[in-house]
């Protein structure tokens, strides 16, 4: 298992380099911790809102103005607790209307929030201040956190939020793209088109447009080398759906009962809708113009249960899609990503020491672990550095859409070992043929050999027999 | 009701007709042509997806700019007045008219991705009262991060604009690049206003607007802030609902455009026309007065003639190359040329230094893609900053020369001059040379493209060299061989690549400097020629007026007593008539 190998190397390294033992020990502990996923993006991209939606509770404070000023870690814990660093001081846990309120006590460089939550069990989420902020210090804090100049990144993976692709976004993604040992690029980044509901001016079909734009970005070659996938998510709607309360539902039902013209006229603008009413204002803040339009439409179409409405809102917000992508890109590769972070850190120590005793061991893990080779090839394919015939099949086979053999082979769910064997064997033959094709360049042929190896792995791992 | 500038010109033309002064008439005709051509260019700028096109559509009440959920505007759209709706495509080669419904095919990103059609801009003519007042709206493609190539083109178009609207939506406060852009815009453009759009979508728009005002105040930017909702405006336009229209926030913006932007430009036009009219009439009056004086006091005629002759010689001197203003102009242009050149070189050197540091820091092959884009952007924004600065300096020089000229004239005509003059008014609109409207930016870009193509090719060669280095086989070989040899080899190749990249970079920067330097020299030469022509014509008119005065005075010497009285009476009525015109015009 790769984690064990990495652990062994780390332990050896601790003995060899006592001066760096603290850094290395931290990496050791980190190997057993949940995956660290940072949420980054420009100011007001909706990072905290998305974090709340992913967790399902309002634990990251949100506001109309620039809000997140300190890098904040949200991790699973037995009881709610907030600790402010560098002082290591505990802060009082205050909740108002379900929202967590954090009042900083003096200058802070990071906050750690322990929160008992199912969603945080396998991943620790890290909220970061926006880049391109008017307060340069906040921006710098994020840039430093995600791509520190001198030490490997604290995060294992990044969800990058953007409203539209700006050059500032591309720069940032580039700086996060690592130059270190794993040489794998873009494998640990997922881009999200956030606030997707606002794209079409809050029309009911806004999400369709947003998905179209996400599709275009996915095909954009400049982004392909920078991130794994692009998903459109309406964070506010997702959170509203996940935390839908009975009284919200009642209010929405009442709205749906209004005459169509009256409602349409009042939904022309936020001001018209609120019209001095406190309840309506609260509703608007929770759902947004798009959320209200969508919810009312759904209720009119016959959704009668709060749970059904909540499910429908979450489904339409694109959150499920994001969760699925996070699962396949990050969750299934958890060990790999963590091992990679640890190796990056170790590599830094080795370089600093100018010592080559362990270089061989690190190199062996990197070159000898087929998963790393797969990731490298995957990112090379994405960035266009390597070209193979049937590129789409190749990406899927390498685990672009999920690590499960059925997904890799493009088989329907529930296929038996016989079918898996058959498909894997067919794939094996295909790639062997390509690998021997004299028309291909050497790099492409090498890539085909990696794919052959993957097919062989699938055949042996599943105990599937090739057809006689 | 004040006399309109057009009417004032008509009156003046009628009044001076009998004096047969084609040079003065010519000047009035020119003023009239300038008035007819007078436009107020309003540049609508901002990052993309902020609602710029919707704003323009809302202002003119027609879907002239393509609007889409995705990035929509591909090329600048210029909306101006026309009797009937008309769409014209403007390419470097010429202009073509197309049917109205084909507009989206050319202006929208969807129909014309990456400006495949190679249009400079699209012109839309519409019959609208707001446009009839001379307002021209320019919808620019969105700028992704205002330092990008698009952004540099927008910056280059700034000095030619009369007003700028910075559009950003209410979803968030100003970002650092937006404020930076505002600061630069304020430096080169007289009227800058901020428009916050999409108030219908964001319940918190008031607090966002307050924060933005605070940011503006902190940055020391004095610009008005308008909050609008294009959706509401559109709804109001379709239903005719006045209440919704008020809520949309458009009325104050339209008022601002009318009262402040258009009216200010109008005032400027009025002032300069008035100046022309008064000078022309003033010259005629001067001749008449001289004659009057001569007729009234025949004994002092010789004295007067002497004075006038001296003045005439001075006026003739103004036309000479040795005139003071000529010297100021040629010295100024020479200085400016040197300064602009130095500034450009300095900026480029800075870029080269920074770039070389980056190249030396590692293997250039890995960063080449980003690096070449960065270099291109840095060079583009340096060139556009340089050209903006040059334009500012050129304007200043024009004012300087005008001051000179005017003070010369004051000295020259001590007794006879009436009325005041403002030297600034006689500065012609130099900065907006027609060819430069979108010229600087786009020409620059094509120049860059050429250079960039070379770079790309070079980058490809680089990757071919590097091919054997990064494939896994050679990594394995490295492990087997113990690593030492391959490390040395890698170092050697890296150094070679670094040197190659440095050469490519220097060549690119050299090319750009060459083209940009040519551009700015051309601009300055044009400026020099324009100013010289303008002031020489003025000097000529002055000289001719003085000559006429002298002739009139000499004639009076020979005239008989009876003739003299009759002539005096004539002059009196003529002067009265001219004064009436002056009164009418200045009322």
PDB file of C-alpha atoms in Angstrom, chain A residues 171 174 177, chain B residues 351-361 363-379 452 455 458 498 500-506 508-509:
ATOM      1  CA  UNK A 171      -2.618  33.100 -12.740  1.00  0.00           C
ATOM      2  CA  UNK A 174      -1.004  28.330 -12.403  1.00  0.00           C
ATOM      3  CA  UNK A 177       0.076  23.950 -10.211  1.00  0.00           C
TER       4      UNK A 177
ATOM      5  CA  UNK B 351      10.408  44.201 -18.150  1.00  0.00           C
ATOM      6  CA  UNK B 352      13.487  42.574 -19.642  1.00  0.00           C
ATOM      7  CA  UNK B 353      15.228  42.654 -16.284  1.00  0.00           C
ATOM      8  CA  UNK B 354      12.291  41.097 -14.485  1.00  0.00           C
ATOM      9  CA  UNK B 355      11.821  38.540 -17.237  1.00  0.00           C
ATOM     10  CA  UNK B 356      15.423  37.490 -17.242  1.00  0.00           C
ATOM     11  CA  UNK B 357      15.333  36.970 -13.513  1.00  0.00           C
ATOM     12  CA  UNK B 358      12.332  34.715 -13.996  1.00  0.00           C
ATOM     13  CA  UNK B 359      14.044  32.810 -16.803  1.00  0.00           C
ATOM     14  CA  UNK B 360      17.196  32.305 -14.792  1.00  0.00           C
ATOM     15  CA  UNK B 361      15.268  30.990 -11.812  1.00  0.00           C
ATOM     16  CA  UNK B 363      14.108  25.653 -16.572  1.00  0.00           C
ATOM     17  CA  UNK B 364      12.420  28.072 -18.985  1.00  0.00           C
ATOM     18  CA  UNK B 365      10.684  25.260 -20.791  1.00  0.00           C
ATOM     19  CA  UNK B 366       8.386  24.561 -17.873  1.00  0.00           C
ATOM     20  CA  UNK B 367       7.216  28.130 -17.563  1.00  0.00           C
ATOM     21  CA  UNK B 368       7.426  29.124 -21.200  1.00  0.00           C
ATOM     22  CA  UNK B 369       3.685  29.091 -21.892  1.00  0.00           C
ATOM     23  CA  UNK B 370       2.801  31.301 -18.970  1.00  0.00           C
ATOM     24  CA  UNK B 371       5.937  33.271 -19.417  1.00  0.00           C
ATOM     25  CA  UNK B 372       5.278  34.241 -23.016  1.00  0.00           C
ATOM     26  CA  UNK B 373       1.744  35.313 -22.148  1.00  0.00           C
ATOM     27  CA  UNK B 374       3.022  37.314 -19.218  1.00  0.00           C
ATOM     28  CA  UNK B 375       5.712  38.957 -21.326  1.00  0.00           C
ATOM     29  CA  UNK B 376       3.180  39.860 -23.964  1.00  0.00           C
ATOM     30  CA  UNK B 377       0.863  41.419 -21.404  1.00  0.00           C
ATOM     31  CA  UNK B 378       3.609  43.300 -19.630  1.00  0.00           C
ATOM     32  CA  UNK B 379       4.907  44.700 -22.909  1.00  0.00           C
ATOM     33  CA  UNK B 452       4.197  36.480 -30.620  1.00  0.00           C
ATOM     34  CA  UNK B 455       7.821  33.299 -29.916  1.00  0.00           C
ATOM     35  CA  UNK B 458      10.458  29.256 -30.736  1.00  0.00           C
ATOM     36  CA  UNK B 498      17.777  29.989 -20.788  1.00  0.00           C
ATOM     37  CA  UNK B 500      17.818  30.954 -26.191  1.00  0.00           C
ATOM     38  CA  UNK B 501      14.815  32.318 -24.333  1.00  0.00           C
ATOM     39  CA  UNK B 502      16.689  35.460 -23.378  1.00  0.00           C
ATOM     40  CA  UNK B 503      17.568  36.080 -27.001  1.00  0.00           C
ATOM     41  CA  UNK B 504      13.964  35.509 -28.067  1.00  0.00           C
ATOM     42  CA  UNK B 505      12.684  37.863 -25.393  1.00  0.00           C
ATOM     43  CA  UNK B 506      15.110  40.615 -26.307  1.00  0.00           C
ATOM     44  CA  UNK B 508      10.566  40.512 -29.195  1.00  0.00           C
ATOM     45  CA  UNK B 509      10.957  43.552 -26.943  1.00  0.00           C
TER      46      UNK B 509
END
